PDB file of N, CA and C and ligand atoms in Angstrom:
ATOM      1  N   UNK A   1      90.266  16.200  25.590  1.00 55.00           N
ATOM      2  CA  UNK A   1      91.250  15.186  25.215  1.00 55.00           C
ATOM      3  C   UNK A   1      92.474  15.694  24.560  1.00 55.00           C
ATOM      4  N   UNK A   2      93.577  15.304  24.985  1.00 57.00           N
ATOM      5  CA  UNK A   2      94.803  15.823  24.331  1.00 57.00           C
ATOM      6  C   UNK A   2      95.401  14.652  23.526  1.00 57.00           C
ATOM      7  N   UNK A   3      95.875  15.140  22.415  1.00 58.00           N
ATOM      8  CA  UNK A   3      96.536  14.141  21.481  1.00 58.00           C
ATOM      9  C   UNK A   3      98.015  14.242  21.742  1.00 58.00           C
ATOM     10  N   UNK A   4      98.554  13.092  22.184  1.00 64.00           N
ATOM     11  CA  UNK A   4      99.983  13.055  22.545  1.00 64.00           C
ATOM     12  C   UNK A   4     100.799  13.119  21.204  1.00 64.00           C
ATOM     13  N   UNK A   5     101.871  13.856  21.243  1.00 61.00           N
ATOM     14  CA  UNK A   5     102.748  13.902  20.049  1.00 61.00           C
ATOM     15  C   UNK A   5     102.334  14.921  19.059  1.00 61.00           C
ATOM     16  N   UNK A   6     101.178  15.507  19.239  1.00 63.00           N
ATOM     17  CA  UNK A   6     100.801  16.604  18.223  1.00 63.00           C
ATOM     18  C   UNK A   6     101.112  17.987  18.795  1.00 63.00           C
ATOM     19  N   UNK A   7     101.750  18.781  17.979  1.00 63.00           N
ATOM     20  CA  UNK A   7     102.136  20.048  18.465  1.00 63.00           C
ATOM     21  C   UNK A   7     100.910  20.986  18.608  1.00 63.00           C
ATOM     22  N   UNK A   8     101.066  21.958  19.431  1.00 81.00           N
ATOM     23  CA  UNK A   8     100.034  22.950  19.612  1.00 81.00           C
ATOM     24  C   UNK A   8      99.959  23.891  18.446  1.00 81.00           C
ATOM     25  N   UNK A   9      98.810  24.469  18.266  1.00 88.00           N
ATOM     26  CA  UNK A   9      98.570  25.305  17.126  1.00 88.00           C
ATOM     27  C   UNK A   9      99.579  26.475  17.032  1.00 88.00           C
ATOM     28  N   UNK A  10      99.827  27.000  18.193  1.00 92.00           N
ATOM     29  CA  UNK A  10     100.791  28.169  18.195  1.00 92.00           C
ATOM     30  C   UNK A  10     102.154  27.773  17.746  1.00 92.00           C
ATOM     31  N   UNK A  11     102.578  26.580  18.227  1.00 92.00           N
ATOM     32  CA  UNK A  11     103.908  26.042  17.828  1.00 92.00           C
ATOM     33  C   UNK A  11     103.998  25.857  16.362  1.00 92.00           C
ATOM     34  N   UNK A  12     102.891  25.321  15.747  1.00 93.00           N
ATOM     35  CA  UNK A  12     102.896  25.128  14.340  1.00 93.00           C
ATOM     36  C   UNK A  12     103.096  26.459  13.546  1.00 93.00           C
ATOM     37  N   UNK A  13     102.343  27.426  14.075  1.00 94.00           N
ATOM     38  CA  UNK A  13     102.434  28.768  13.407  1.00 94.00           C
ATOM     39  C   UNK A  13     103.854  29.278  13.426  1.00 94.00           C
ATOM     40  N   UNK A  14     104.475  29.171  14.595  1.00 95.00           N
ATOM     41  CA  UNK A  14     105.870  29.586  14.739  1.00 95.00           C
ATOM     42  C   UNK A  14     106.779  28.792  13.791  1.00 95.00           C
ATOM     43  N   UNK A  15     106.603  27.524  13.774  1.00 96.00           N
ATOM     44  CA  UNK A  15     107.374  26.653  12.921  1.00 96.00           C
ATOM     45  C   UNK A  15     107.256  27.077  11.461  1.00 96.00           C
ATOM     46  N   UNK A  16     106.039  27.300  11.063  1.00 96.00           N
ATOM     47  CA  UNK A  16     105.747  27.724   9.653  1.00 96.00           C
ATOM     48  C   UNK A  16     106.449  29.021   9.273  1.00 96.00           C
ATOM     49  N   UNK A  17     106.400  29.953  10.270  1.00 96.00           N
ATOM     50  CA  UNK A  17     107.086  31.246  10.085  1.00 96.00           C
ATOM     51  C   UNK A  17     108.584  30.984   9.918  1.00 96.00           C
ATOM     52  N   UNK A  18     109.076  30.174  10.790  1.00 97.00           N
ATOM     53  CA  UNK A  18     110.514  29.836  10.749  1.00 97.00           C
ATOM     54  C   UNK A  18     110.925  29.293   9.419  1.00 97.00           C
ATOM     55  N   UNK A  19     110.088  28.411   8.811  1.00 97.00           N
ATOM     56  CA  UNK A  19     110.374  27.745   7.578  1.00 97.00           C
ATOM     57  C   UNK A  19     110.399  28.838   6.436  1.00 97.00           C
ATOM     58  N   UNK A  20     109.365  29.738   6.524  1.00 97.00           N
ATOM     59  CA  UNK A  20     109.265  30.831   5.530  1.00 97.00           C
ATOM     60  C   UNK A  20     110.540  31.627   5.581  1.00 97.00           C
ATOM     61  N   UNK A  21     110.971  31.944   6.790  1.00 97.00           N
ATOM     62  CA  UNK A  21     112.155  32.821   7.024  1.00 97.00           C
ATOM     63  C   UNK A  21     113.416  32.102   6.483  1.00 97.00           C
ATOM     64  N   UNK A  22     113.494  30.795   6.678  1.00 98.00           N
ATOM     65  CA  UNK A  22     114.626  30.089   6.147  1.00 98.00           C
ATOM     66  C   UNK A  22     114.717  30.140   4.633  1.00 98.00           C
ATOM     67  N   UNK A  23     113.579  30.059   3.985  1.00 97.00           N
ATOM     68  CA  UNK A  23     113.512  30.167   2.585  1.00 97.00           C
ATOM     69  C   UNK A  23     113.845  31.542   2.020  1.00 97.00           C
ATOM     70  N   UNK A  24     113.462  32.539   2.783  1.00 97.00           N
ATOM     71  CA  UNK A  24     113.816  33.946   2.412  1.00 97.00           C
ATOM     72  C   UNK A  24     115.239  34.183   2.505  1.00 97.00           C
ATOM     73  N   UNK A  25     115.861  33.623   3.622  1.00 97.00           N
ATOM     74  CA  UNK A  25     117.302  33.706   3.829  1.00 97.00           C
ATOM     75  C   UNK A  25     118.094  32.898   2.741  1.00 97.00           C
ATOM     76  N   UNK A  26     117.549  31.745   2.425  1.00 97.00           N
ATOM     77  CA  UNK A  26     118.134  30.950   1.340  1.00 97.00           C
ATOM     78  C   UNK A  26     118.196  31.633   0.001  1.00 97.00           C
ATOM     79  N   UNK A  27     117.045  32.300  -0.310  1.00 95.00           N
ATOM     80  CA  UNK A  27     116.981  33.072  -1.554  1.00 95.00           C
ATOM     81  C   UNK A  27     117.971  34.259  -1.612  1.00 95.00           C
ATOM     82  N   UNK A  28     118.211  34.838  -0.430  1.00 96.00           N
ATOM     83  CA  UNK A  28     119.129  35.924  -0.347  1.00 96.00           C
ATOM     84  C   UNK A  28     120.579  35.487  -0.539  1.00 96.00           C
ATOM     85  N   UNK A  29     120.893  34.351  -0.044  1.00 96.00           N
ATOM     86  CA  UNK A  29     122.256  33.924   0.064  1.00 96.00           C
ATOM     87  C   UNK A  29     122.633  33.049  -1.182  1.00 96.00           C
ATOM     88  N   UNK A  30     121.612  32.566  -1.886  1.00 94.00           N
ATOM     89  CA  UNK A  30     121.783  31.495  -2.935  1.00 94.00           C
ATOM     90  C   UNK A  30     122.764  31.989  -3.986  1.00 94.00           C
ATOM     91  N   UNK A  31     122.746  33.303  -4.312  1.00 91.00           N
ATOM     92  CA  UNK A  31     123.696  33.803  -5.418  1.00 91.00           C
ATOM     93  C   UNK A  31     125.143  33.816  -4.950  1.00 91.00           C
ATOM     94  N   UNK A  32     125.316  33.915  -3.635  1.00 95.00           N
ATOM     95  CA  UNK A  32     126.718  33.921  -3.176  1.00 95.00           C
ATOM     96  C   UNK A  32     127.212  32.588  -2.587  1.00 95.00           C
ATOM     97  N   UNK A  33     126.343  31.972  -1.862  1.00 95.00           N
ATOM     98  CA  UNK A  33     126.763  30.666  -1.248  1.00 95.00           C
ATOM     99  C   UNK A  33     125.649  29.668  -1.408  1.00 95.00           C
ATOM    100  N   UNK A  34     125.756  28.847  -2.367  1.00 93.00           N
ATOM    101  CA  UNK A  34     124.693  27.859  -2.677  1.00 93.00           C
ATOM    102  C   UNK A  34     124.634  26.814  -1.579  1.00 93.00           C
ATOM    103  N   UNK A  35     125.784  26.439  -1.017  1.00 95.00           N
ATOM    104  CA  UNK A  35     125.827  25.435   0.022  1.00 95.00           C
ATOM    105  C   UNK A  35     125.113  25.846   1.271  1.00 95.00           C
ATOM    106  N   UNK A  36     125.276  27.085   1.579  1.00 97.00           N
ATOM    107  CA  UNK A  36     124.574  27.645   2.765  1.00 97.00           C
ATOM    108  C   UNK A  36     123.082  27.688   2.477  1.00 97.00           C
ATOM    109  N   UNK A  37     122.690  28.092   1.326  1.00 97.00           N
ATOM    110  CA  UNK A  37     121.308  28.088   0.898  1.00 97.00           C
ATOM    111  C   UNK A  37     120.656  26.684   1.055  1.00 97.00           C
ATOM    112  N   UNK A  38     121.508  25.717   0.603  1.00 97.00           N
ATOM    113  CA  UNK A  38     120.968  24.328   0.683  1.00 97.00           C
ATOM    114  C   UNK A  38     120.844  23.926   2.169  1.00 97.00           C
ATOM    115  N   UNK A  39     121.734  24.387   3.028  1.00 97.00           N
ATOM    116  CA  UNK A  39     121.587  24.098   4.392  1.00 97.00           C
ATOM    117  C   UNK A  39     120.323  24.653   5.022  1.00 97.00           C
ATOM    118  N   UNK A  40     119.961  25.783   4.560  1.00 97.00           N
ATOM    119  CA  UNK A  40     118.699  26.427   5.040  1.00 97.00           C
ATOM    120  C   UNK A  40     117.486  25.572   4.581  1.00 97.00           C
ATOM    121  N   UNK A  41     117.562  25.059   3.373  1.00 97.00           N
ATOM    122  CA  UNK A  41     116.470  24.205   2.869  1.00 97.00           C
ATOM    123  C   UNK A  41     116.408  22.952   3.756  1.00 97.00           C
ATOM    124  N   UNK A  42     117.545  22.336   4.055  1.00 97.00           N
ATOM    125  CA  UNK A  42     117.544  21.138   4.804  1.00 97.00           C
ATOM    126  C   UNK A  42     116.971  21.427   6.272  1.00 97.00           C
ATOM    127  N   UNK A  43     117.354  22.613   6.763  1.00 97.00           N
ATOM    128  CA  UNK A  43     116.880  22.953   8.146  1.00 97.00           C
ATOM    129  C   UNK A  43     115.330  23.190   8.070  1.00 97.00           C
ATOM    130  N   UNK A  44     114.861  23.743   6.991  1.00 97.00           N
ATOM    131  CA  UNK A  44     113.405  24.052   6.874  1.00 97.00           C
ATOM    132  C   UNK A  44     112.620  22.711   6.772  1.00 97.00           C
ATOM    133  N   UNK A  45     113.220  21.792   5.991  1.00 96.00           N
ATOM    134  CA  UNK A  45     112.611  20.520   5.857  1.00 96.00           C
ATOM    135  C   UNK A  45     112.494  19.754   7.205  1.00 96.00           C
ATOM    136  N   UNK A  46     113.591  19.904   7.945  1.00 96.00           N
ATOM    137  CA  UNK A  46     113.608  19.180   9.285  1.00 96.00           C
ATOM    138  C   UNK A  46     112.468  19.667  10.174  1.00 96.00           C
ATOM    139  N   UNK A  47     112.289  21.027  10.099  1.00 97.00           N
ATOM    140  CA  UNK A  47     111.261  21.610  10.942  1.00 97.00           C
ATOM    141  C   UNK A  47     109.884  21.128  10.463  1.00 97.00           C
ATOM    142  N   UNK A  48     109.750  21.074   9.149  1.00 96.00           N
ATOM    143  CA  UNK A  48     108.508  20.648   8.600  1.00 96.00           C
ATOM    144  C   UNK A  48     108.209  19.190   8.919  1.00 96.00           C
ATOM    145  N   UNK A  49     109.184  18.404   8.942  1.00 95.00           N
ATOM    146  CA  UNK A  49     109.007  16.987   9.283  1.00 95.00           C
ATOM    147  C   UNK A  49     108.654  16.847  10.785  1.00 95.00           C
ATOM    148  N   UNK A  50     109.401  17.566  11.616  1.00 94.00           N
ATOM    149  CA  UNK A  50     109.188  17.547  13.043  1.00 94.00           C
ATOM    150  C   UNK A  50     107.684  17.833  13.409  1.00 94.00           C
ATOM    151  N   UNK A  51     107.178  18.926  12.741  1.00 94.00           N
ATOM    152  CA  UNK A  51     105.817  19.340  13.003  1.00 94.00           C
ATOM    153  C   UNK A  51     104.781  18.761  12.082  1.00 94.00           C
ATOM    154  N   UNK A  52     105.238  17.803  11.223  1.00 93.00           N
ATOM    155  CA  UNK A  52     104.413  17.164  10.242  1.00 93.00           C
ATOM    156  C   UNK A  52     103.659  18.103   9.406  1.00 93.00           C
ATOM    157  N   UNK A  53     104.450  19.078   8.887  1.00 94.00           N
ATOM    158  CA  UNK A  53     103.818  20.103   8.053  1.00 94.00           C
ATOM    159  C   UNK A  53     104.128  19.740   6.577  1.00 94.00           C
ATOM    160  N   UNK A  54     103.274  20.184   5.720  1.00 93.00           N
ATOM    161  CA  UNK A  54     103.536  20.056   4.306  1.00 93.00           C
ATOM    162  C   UNK A  54     104.096  21.419   3.780  1.00 93.00           C
ATOM    163  N   UNK A  55     105.159  21.356   3.109  1.00 93.00           N
ATOM    164  CA  UNK A  55     105.683  22.594   2.558  1.00 93.00           C
ATOM    165  C   UNK A  55     104.748  23.049   1.439  1.00 93.00           C
ATOM    166  N   UNK A  56     104.440  24.344   1.398  1.00 91.00           N
ATOM    167  CA  UNK A  56     103.624  24.851   0.309  1.00 91.00           C
ATOM    168  C   UNK A  56     104.317  24.665  -1.005  1.00 91.00           C
ATOM    169  N   UNK A  57     103.566  24.510  -2.055  1.00 87.00           N
ATOM    170  CA  UNK A  57     104.155  24.208  -3.397  1.00 87.00           C
ATOM    171  C   UNK A  57     105.099  25.270  -3.848  1.00 87.00           C
ATOM    172  N   UNK A  58     104.809  26.502  -3.465  1.00 90.00           N
ATOM    173  CA  UNK A  58     105.670  27.600  -3.835  1.00 90.00           C
ATOM    174  C   UNK A  58     107.049  27.464  -3.255  1.00 90.00           C
ATOM    175  N   UNK A  59     107.172  26.870  -2.111  1.00 94.00           N
ATOM    176  CA  UNK A  59     108.535  26.566  -1.481  1.00 94.00           C
ATOM    177  C   UNK A  59     109.045  25.336  -1.980  1.00 94.00           C
ATOM    178  N   UNK A  60     108.208  24.310  -2.252  1.00 90.00           N
ATOM    179  CA  UNK A  60     108.694  23.025  -2.678  1.00 90.00           C
ATOM    180  C   UNK A  60     109.420  23.069  -4.028  1.00 90.00           C
ATOM    181  N   UNK A  61     108.983  23.933  -4.892  1.00 87.00           N
ATOM    182  CA  UNK A  61     109.621  23.935  -6.222  1.00 87.00           C
ATOM    183  C   UNK A  61     110.897  24.740  -6.146  1.00 87.00           C
ATOM    184  N   UNK A  62     111.319  25.212  -4.991  1.00 93.00           N
ATOM    185  CA  UNK A  62     112.580  25.969  -4.963  1.00 93.00           C
ATOM    186  C   UNK A  62     113.764  25.095  -4.578  1.00 93.00           C
ATOM    187  N   UNK A  63     113.483  23.807  -4.335  1.00 95.00           N
ATOM    188  CA  UNK A  63     114.638  22.992  -4.082  1.00 95.00           C
ATOM    189  C   UNK A  63     114.407  21.579  -4.676  1.00 95.00           C
ATOM    190  N   UNK A  64     115.509  20.838  -4.877  1.00 95.00           N
ATOM    191  CA  UNK A  64     115.501  19.571  -5.523  1.00 95.00           C
ATOM    192  C   UNK A  64     115.006  18.518  -4.449  1.00 95.00           C
ATOM    193  N   UNK A  65     113.971  17.768  -4.885  1.00 92.00           N
ATOM    194  CA  UNK A  65     113.395  16.733  -4.010  1.00 92.00           C
ATOM    195  C   UNK A  65     114.381  15.597  -3.761  1.00 92.00           C
ATOM    196  N   UNK A  66     115.478  15.550  -4.505  1.00 95.00           N
ATOM    197  CA  UNK A  66     116.313  14.368  -4.423  1.00 95.00           C
ATOM    198  C   UNK A  66     117.583  14.682  -3.725  1.00 95.00           C
ATOM    199  N   UNK A  67     118.231  15.891  -3.978  1.00 95.00           N
ATOM    200  CA  UNK A  67     119.521  16.174  -3.348  1.00 95.00           C
ATOM    201  C   UNK A  67     119.337  17.389  -2.450  1.00 95.00           C
ATOM    202  N   UNK A  68     118.093  17.955  -2.378  1.00 95.00           N
ATOM    203  CA  UNK A  68     117.702  19.060  -1.438  1.00 95.00           C
ATOM    204  C   UNK A  68     118.496  20.290  -1.703  1.00 95.00           C
ATOM    205  N   UNK A  69     119.074  20.422  -2.876  1.00 96.00           N
ATOM    206  CA  UNK A  69     119.779  21.636  -3.203  1.00 96.00           C
ATOM    207  C   UNK A  69     118.841  22.806  -3.507  1.00 96.00           C
ATOM    208  N   UNK A  70     119.217  23.958  -3.024  1.00 96.00           N
ATOM    209  CA  UNK A  70     118.436  25.144  -3.344  1.00 96.00           C
ATOM    210  C   UNK A  70     118.611  25.428  -4.820  1.00 96.00           C
ATOM    211  N   UNK A  71     117.560  25.595  -5.534  1.00 95.00           N
ATOM    212  CA  UNK A  71     117.668  25.689  -6.968  1.00 95.00           C
ATOM    213  C   UNK A  71     117.461  27.094  -7.446  1.00 95.00           C
ATOM    214  N   UNK A  72     118.374  27.552  -8.340  1.00 92.00           N
ATOM    215  CA  UNK A  72     118.220  28.811  -8.945  1.00 92.00           C
ATOM    216  C   UNK A  72     117.869  28.643 -10.377  1.00 92.00           C
ATOM    217  N   UNK A  73     116.683  29.038 -10.801  1.00 89.00           N
ATOM    218  CA  UNK A  73     116.279  28.818 -12.186  1.00 89.00           C
ATOM    219  C   UNK A  73     117.285  29.432 -13.157  1.00 89.00           C
ATOM    220  N   UNK A  74     117.742  28.621 -14.174  1.00 91.00           N
ATOM    221  CA  UNK A  74     118.708  29.107 -15.145  1.00 91.00           C
ATOM    222  C   UNK A  74     120.117  28.825 -14.722  1.00 91.00           C
ATOM    223  N   UNK A  75     120.321  28.501 -13.453  1.00 92.00           N
ATOM    224  CA  UNK A  75     121.660  28.256 -12.916  1.00 92.00           C
ATOM    225  C   UNK A  75     121.780  26.802 -12.512  1.00 92.00           C
ATOM    226  N   UNK A  76     121.003  26.437 -11.522  1.00 93.00           N
ATOM    227  CA  UNK A  76     121.142  25.074 -11.056  1.00 93.00           C
ATOM    228  C   UNK A  76     119.805  24.309 -11.367  1.00 93.00           C
ATOM    229  N   UNK A  77     118.883  25.033 -11.956  1.00 94.00           N
ATOM    230  CA  UNK A  77     117.631  24.393 -12.374  1.00 94.00           C
ATOM    231  C   UNK A  77     117.277  24.727 -13.780  1.00 94.00           C
ATOM    232  N   UNK A  78     116.905  23.690 -14.508  1.00 95.00           N
ATOM    233  CA  UNK A  78     116.411  23.951 -15.907  1.00 95.00           C
ATOM    234  C   UNK A  78     114.971  23.656 -15.971  1.00 95.00           C
ATOM    235  N   UNK A  79     114.295  24.599 -16.499  1.00 93.00           N
ATOM    236  CA  UNK A  79     112.801  24.445 -16.627  1.00 93.00           C
ATOM    237  C   UNK A  79     112.452  24.408 -18.094  1.00 93.00           C
ATOM    238  N   UNK A  80     111.776  23.368 -18.576  1.00 94.00           N
ATOM    239  CA  UNK A  80     111.384  23.209 -19.944  1.00 94.00           C
ATOM    240  C   UNK A  80     109.933  22.918 -19.999  1.00 94.00           C
ATOM    241  N   UNK A  81     109.287  23.431 -21.093  1.00 94.00           N
ATOM    242  CA  UNK A  81     107.886  23.040 -21.320  1.00 94.00           C
ATOM    243  C   UNK A  81     107.871  21.960 -22.358  1.00 94.00           C
ATOM    244  N   UNK A  82     107.168  20.850 -22.018  1.00 92.00           N
ATOM    245  CA  UNK A  82     107.095  19.702 -22.952  1.00 92.00           C
ATOM    246  C   UNK A  82     105.755  19.092 -22.800  1.00 92.00           C
ATOM    247  N   UNK A  83     105.031  19.047 -23.956  1.00 91.00           N
ATOM    248  CA  UNK A  83     103.661  18.505 -23.918  1.00 91.00           C
ATOM    249  C   UNK A  83     102.770  18.878 -22.799  1.00 91.00           C
ATOM    250  N   UNK A  84     102.705  20.216 -22.692  1.00 91.00           N
ATOM    251  CA  UNK A  84     101.856  20.883 -21.677  1.00 91.00           C
ATOM    252  C   UNK A  84     102.217  20.530 -20.240  1.00 91.00           C
ATOM    253  N   UNK A  85     103.502  20.176 -20.117  1.00 94.00           N
ATOM    254  CA  UNK A  85     104.001  19.918 -18.812  1.00 94.00           C
ATOM    255  C   UNK A  85     105.314  20.705 -18.556  1.00 94.00           C
ATOM    256  N   UNK A  86     105.539  21.092 -17.364  1.00 92.00           N
ATOM    257  CA  UNK A  86     106.808  21.721 -17.054  1.00 92.00           C
ATOM    258  C   UNK A  86     107.786  20.604 -16.619  1.00 92.00           C
ATOM    259  N   UNK A  87     108.955  20.606 -17.184  1.00 94.00           N
ATOM    260  CA  UNK A  87     109.913  19.662 -16.760  1.00 94.00           C
ATOM    261  C   UNK A  87     111.009  20.432 -15.929  1.00 94.00           C
ATOM    262  N   UNK A  88     111.105  20.063 -14.725  1.00 93.00           N
ATOM    263  CA  UNK A  88     112.152  20.631 -13.887  1.00 93.00           C
ATOM    264  C   UNK A  88     113.375  19.681 -13.855  1.00 93.00           C
ATOM    265  N   UNK A  89     114.491  20.234 -14.101  1.00 95.00           N
ATOM    266  CA  UNK A  89     115.647  19.336 -14.179  1.00 95.00           C
ATOM    267  C   UNK A  89     116.779  19.898 -13.319  1.00 95.00           C
ATOM    268  N   UNK A  90     117.129  19.116 -12.247  1.00 96.00           N
ATOM    269  CA  UNK A  90     118.202  19.591 -11.310  1.00 96.00           C
ATOM    270  C   UNK A  90     119.558  19.356 -11.966  1.00 96.00           C
ATOM    271  N   UNK A  91     120.338  20.365 -12.058  1.00 96.00           N
ATOM    272  CA  UNK A  91     121.604  20.205 -12.656  1.00 96.00           C
ATOM    273  C   UNK A  91     122.720  19.589 -11.766  1.00 96.00           C
ATOM    274  N   UNK A  92     122.356  19.478 -10.465  1.00 94.00           N
ATOM    275  CA  UNK A  92     123.343  18.859  -9.474  1.00 94.00           C
ATOM    276  C   UNK A  92     123.281  17.385  -9.528  1.00 94.00           C
ATOM    277  N   UNK A  93     122.097  16.832  -9.490  1.00 96.00           N
ATOM    278  CA  UNK A  93     121.978  15.285  -9.363  1.00 96.00           C
ATOM    279  C   UNK A  93     121.273  14.719 -10.557  1.00 96.00           C
ATOM    280  N   UNK A  94     120.993  15.562 -11.596  1.00 96.00           N
ATOM    281  CA  UNK A  94     120.304  15.092 -12.797  1.00 96.00           C
ATOM    282  C   UNK A  94     118.933  14.539 -12.569  1.00 96.00           C
ATOM    283  N   UNK A  95     118.355  14.839 -11.458  1.00 96.00           N
ATOM    284  CA  UNK A  95     117.005  14.364 -11.156  1.00 96.00           C
ATOM    285  C   UNK A  95     116.028  15.329 -11.802  1.00 96.00           C
ATOM    286  N   UNK A  96     114.952  14.783 -12.424  1.00 94.00           N
ATOM    287  CA  UNK A  96     113.964  15.689 -13.026  1.00 94.00           C
ATOM    288  C   UNK A  96     112.572  15.227 -12.581  1.00 94.00           C
ATOM    289  N   UNK A  97     111.708  16.174 -12.564  1.00 93.00           N
ATOM    290  CA  UNK A  97     110.283  15.911 -12.272  1.00 93.00           C
ATOM    291  C   UNK A  97     109.371  16.813 -13.082  1.00 93.00           C
ATOM    292  N   UNK A  98     108.169  16.313 -13.282  1.00 92.00           N
ATOM    293  CA  UNK A  98     107.244  17.055 -14.161  1.00 92.00           C
ATOM    294  C   UNK A  98     106.164  17.655 -13.344  1.00 92.00           C
ATOM    295  N   UNK A  99     105.588  18.737 -13.976  1.00 89.00           N
ATOM    296  CA  UNK A  99     104.506  19.294 -13.328  1.00 89.00           C
ATOM    297  C   UNK A  99     103.496  19.736 -14.362  1.00 89.00           C
ATOM    298  N   UNK A 100     102.227  19.262 -14.257  1.00 89.00           N
ATOM    299  CA  UNK A 100     101.258  19.655 -15.269  1.00 89.00           C
ATOM    300  C   UNK A 100     101.114  21.189 -15.362  1.00 89.00           C
ATOM    301  N   UNK A 101     100.909  21.616 -16.570  1.00 84.00           N
ATOM    302  CA  UNK A 101     100.802  23.072 -16.829  1.00 84.00           C
ATOM    303  C   UNK A 101      99.342  23.430 -16.884  1.00 84.00           C
ATOM    304  N   UNK A 102      98.938  24.263 -15.968  1.00 76.00           N
ATOM    305  CA  UNK A 102      97.548  24.596 -15.937  1.00 76.00           C
ATOM    306  C   UNK A 102      97.429  26.138 -15.876  1.00 76.00           C
ATOM    307  N   UNK A 103      96.221  26.629 -16.215  1.00 64.00           N
ATOM    308  CA  UNK A 103      96.017  28.061 -16.264  1.00 64.00           C
ATOM    309  C   UNK A 103      96.209  28.714 -14.881  1.00 64.00           C
ATOM    310  N   UNK A 104      95.839  27.999 -13.859  1.00 54.00           N
ATOM    311  CA  UNK A 104      95.887  28.554 -12.538  1.00 54.00           C
ATOM    312  C   UNK A 104      97.315  28.476 -11.982  1.00 54.00           C
ATOM    313  N   UNK A 105      98.179  27.670 -12.637  1.00 48.00           N
ATOM    314  CA  UNK A 105      99.565  27.617 -12.237  1.00 48.00           C
ATOM    315  C   UNK A 105      99.705  26.734 -11.007  1.00 48.00           C
TER     316      UNK A 105
HETATM  317 ZN1   ZN B 214     119.004  17.408  -7.311  1.00 84.10          ZN
END
């Protein structure tokens, strides 16, 4: 039985690879051209949505969930620890989100 609309396993692997590559490129260019880095993030998200993939948390925390800007800690992203939680604060759109602080990270 074939499920219509569901991508093949191989296609998903390629898509995931593509997403990883986009984030690597984004991290390389972020210091010089933040807008371009953001475009890589948007492209990566589009691929993820197309293939119904969830971005791994290590990639997710690299951009703002609100304005999709690629975030550079200390430059466009402020990270604070407050009541055993990490507070991420996007300096572009003033959006912030919390993350519980655990030993395993
Ligand atoms: Zn933002």
